[in-house]
């Protein structure tokens, strides 16, 4: 069972992720954060560390790009799937160390496929 | 000693100079003494070259009547002649020549010719009264110069004028009249008072004849033939011979005078022509160049051979310049002098500002040619322009109540050094809250208050202008007000340079543009806000759609959900994805670059796989079959991620408008060797696109005449992206002239080049 940290400033998105991933039966959301700064704190406090971080782009305090960089500085092995409605940010996200990119809104099976893809890379 | 010759006309009596002295009735002296003293005196009297300037011979005058008036005229004439000669000095060498030889009277012409040859070549520019002593030696007549004086000598003229006191005091008014009319005069028993010469006393001659030397129809001098012993008058033949002699002398003198003047004029002209600071050409009346001086050749960049025989207008006023130049040439050719300022062209085609003086050359009433004088006034024009601009700047500064002026002077000793001393007008200091005497006239003090973010920009503009890269200095910057806030300044200035290009003065104006800047900032803020709102809208719609599609995905997984419920859920998903695509396309159209980007190599197969997967996810109720023969790594395109949007929108268009659940899309490709491009045809089995829609499908948002029909902007985005990569896109019927059989999109995309 792959463990996941959801980072998004929208509460209902957290619920959605949780419901979808619970349905898949292969993934479990173990932690939530609502901006980049909180994501770092939650990641630091997690033990064991989540297998994947699903990171939103636009968030207060620290956006997804900065958050991804900060997490990778903290743990170079962390896997981040970047999720944004702005597909033009995809290249920058990958350059910042993201392992995958999801263009919002995405379908259920797209999310699962992306998770499988990133986890399969290990 | 003088040579001895035999006269055929007169009985002669040989007489040496000593003998002559003993027989003469001089009260003092002797011929020998006279000769020696004469040389000494002549040497003393000889004037130097600089005593008399040279001038051209002027018009002729004729002396007709004697008397005081005539003498006055004579004086004037003598003075005039005097001025016309190159220099003035005594005929020392002539006297020396004559005094050292005895010349037989029958050979007088030859002897005098010899004298005059010498006079002509060396001393012919002098006029003289030659006093000749006539001696009779062994029955032959000789002439022997024993002294001379000059008519031009002021003292001599004075004596002649007074008559009473002249050396030839016996020459009466009638005698003078006779001489002036060109006739010889003679008498016996004459006395020559030579005391004023300080070496003779009274010279008594038994016989004396004065034969006039006429030059330009005026009395120039006369030849005196005197005899100390023989009282009889000279025979008419003798006088005739002497007249012939003096006539020849007059002609020779006149010729020498004329030639001398002409020669001097020529030299003067040459010097003037070649040493002139102006560019000068001489030409025929039609403007054909005969001569051009060095300055002209240098100014216009020609060799002499390139200009001689050419028309001046063809050389310096070709093309557009020819109109006014031809007019000038025409005017000058008919005798009009023209002076003006204009632009002329060098051999290299550079235009230079010149002043032109074009004038006819007249000889008498006849125009024999033209001359043109050109002066390069480019520097003056530049200075005038700079001055004009600087004056305009000052005028603006003075007239405009909102402008403050500044200026500084560069140190001529070190013009590259930026001075600190600057004049800052009260208005300027007022901009930052200071009174005139509160703030120093210092560049450094002003610069200290400039906002650090703006300082470099100001310095760059300043530096570029000082180094001559820009025509003027202009910058916007913020400067700290006395109250601590920042004010926006707009400065504009110009450096005035000297002829060497060194900076002399820098003048400028500063306007307080804080209000204008704040308005601009406000507008920018509003625009940023609009952009931000758009981004927030897109972001939130995407999130909401994520929620809708995610919930629908969850719904279809619910156990016991009837098929109708699932189908409805998929429709909801489709609609939410349409909204998402629309928002995404709007965002992309807004952010898409206007100019071509650096391209990457994009594998068409990867694009097809990615985009078909995305499109399929958007339409869960339809089955999309993509058929193509593109192999990985085989069809490489020049583009970037934006190419995904091209295919995504074309595929999406087929899916969206297809009435069938099964959408078949065929992709065919062909390499176009000539244009190094791929032709990619995407055809579907959809309902096709009516012709009226085809023409509007790729509408341009910038086309003011187009009224959007609200059918989406996907194809507009496709066109923009394809244009960006220098490609083409259009749509045709899959089956020609039968839109109902489906549509076919044709893309022409450049091939991607691997390094």
PDB file of C-alpha atoms in Angstrom, chain A residues 8-10 12-13 16-17 19-20 23 56 58 85-88 90-91 103-110, chain B residues 535 538-539 542-547 549-551 553-554 557 570 573 577 580 587-588 600 616-617 620 641:
ATOM      1  CA  UNK A   8      -3.362  21.516  -1.675  1.00  0.00           C
ATOM      2  CA  UNK A   9      -4.975  24.635  -0.257  1.00  0.00           C
ATOM      3  CA  UNK A  10      -8.474  23.400  -1.126  1.00  0.00           C
ATOM      4  CA  UNK A  12     -12.494  19.563  -0.758  1.00  0.00           C
ATOM      5  CA  UNK A  13      -9.636  18.472  -3.026  1.00  0.00           C
ATOM      6  CA  UNK A  16     -11.622  13.988  -3.225  1.00  0.00           C
ATOM      7  CA  UNK A  17      -8.096  12.549  -3.300  1.00  0.00           C
ATOM      8  CA  UNK A  19     -12.062   9.125  -1.628  1.00  0.00           C
ATOM      9  CA  UNK A  20     -10.554   8.282  -5.000  1.00  0.00           C
ATOM     10  CA  UNK A  23     -11.423   3.401  -3.858  1.00  0.00           C
ATOM     11  CA  UNK A  56      -0.634  21.628  -5.915  1.00  0.00           C
ATOM     12  CA  UNK A  58      -0.914  27.807  -6.391  1.00  0.00           C
ATOM     13  CA  UNK A  85      -4.423  23.530 -14.023  1.00  0.00           C
ATOM     14  CA  UNK A  86      -1.624  25.531 -15.671  1.00  0.00           C
ATOM     15  CA  UNK A  87       0.060  23.093 -18.025  1.00  0.00           C
ATOM     16  CA  UNK A  88       2.628  25.725 -18.983  1.00  0.00           C
ATOM     17  CA  UNK A  90       4.887  21.485 -16.369  1.00  0.00           C
ATOM     18  CA  UNK A  91       8.416  21.992 -17.673  1.00  0.00           C
ATOM     19  CA  UNK A 103      -3.021  18.515 -15.490  1.00  0.00           C
ATOM     20  CA  UNK A 104      -6.056  19.537 -13.469  1.00  0.00           C
ATOM     21  CA  UNK A 105      -8.772  18.507 -13.770  1.00  0.00           C
ATOM     22  CA  UNK A 106      -7.722  14.926 -14.318  1.00  0.00           C
ATOM     23  CA  UNK A 107      -9.669  11.765 -14.457  1.00  0.00           C
ATOM     24  CA  UNK A 108      -9.593   9.174 -11.752  1.00  0.00           C
ATOM     25  CA  UNK A 109      -7.747   6.693 -13.933  1.00  0.00           C
ATOM     26  CA  UNK A 110      -5.209   9.350 -14.965  1.00  0.00           C
TER      27      UNK A 110
ATOM     28  CA  UNK B 535      -5.483  33.055 -13.317  1.00  0.00           C
ATOM     29  CA  UNK B 538      -8.831  29.418 -14.338  1.00  0.00           C
ATOM     30  CA  UNK B 539      -7.350  27.863 -11.239  1.00  0.00           C
ATOM     31  CA  UNK B 542     -10.066  23.756 -12.793  1.00  0.00           C
ATOM     32  CA  UNK B 543     -10.277  22.808  -9.162  1.00  0.00           C
ATOM     33  CA  UNK B 544     -14.065  22.835  -9.280  1.00  0.00           C
ATOM     34  CA  UNK B 545     -14.001  20.730 -12.396  1.00  0.00           C
ATOM     35  CA  UNK B 546     -11.574  18.426 -10.709  1.00  0.00           C
ATOM     36  CA  UNK B 547     -14.130  18.082  -7.957  1.00  0.00           C
ATOM     37  CA  UNK B 549     -15.152  14.942 -12.589  1.00  0.00           C
ATOM     38  CA  UNK B 550     -13.648  13.256  -9.523  1.00  0.00           C
ATOM     39  CA  UNK B 551     -17.019  12.954  -7.865  1.00  0.00           C
ATOM     40  CA  UNK B 553     -15.728   9.123 -11.299  1.00  0.00           C
ATOM     41  CA  UNK B 554     -16.543   8.050  -7.793  1.00  0.00           C
ATOM     42  CA  UNK B 557     -17.968   3.237  -9.176  1.00  0.00           C
ATOM     43  CA  UNK B 570     -20.028  10.616 -18.022  1.00  0.00           C
ATOM     44  CA  UNK B 573     -17.570  14.659 -16.888  1.00  0.00           C
ATOM     45  CA  UNK B 577     -13.776  18.849 -19.313  1.00  0.00           C
ATOM     46  CA  UNK B 580     -11.615  23.048 -18.470  1.00  0.00           C
ATOM     47  CA  UNK B 587      -5.014  31.043 -20.696  1.00  0.00           C
ATOM     48  CA  UNK B 588      -2.702  29.737 -23.418  1.00  0.00           C
ATOM     49  CA  UNK B 600      13.178  21.730 -29.856  1.00  0.00           C
ATOM     50  CA  UNK B 616      -9.962   9.858 -24.629  1.00  0.00           C
ATOM     51  CA  UNK B 617     -10.132  10.662 -20.912  1.00  0.00           C
ATOM     52  CA  UNK B 620     -15.590   8.625 -21.583  1.00  0.00           C
ATOM     53  CA  UNK B 641       5.123  21.420 -25.764  1.00  0.00           C
TER      54      UNK B 641
END
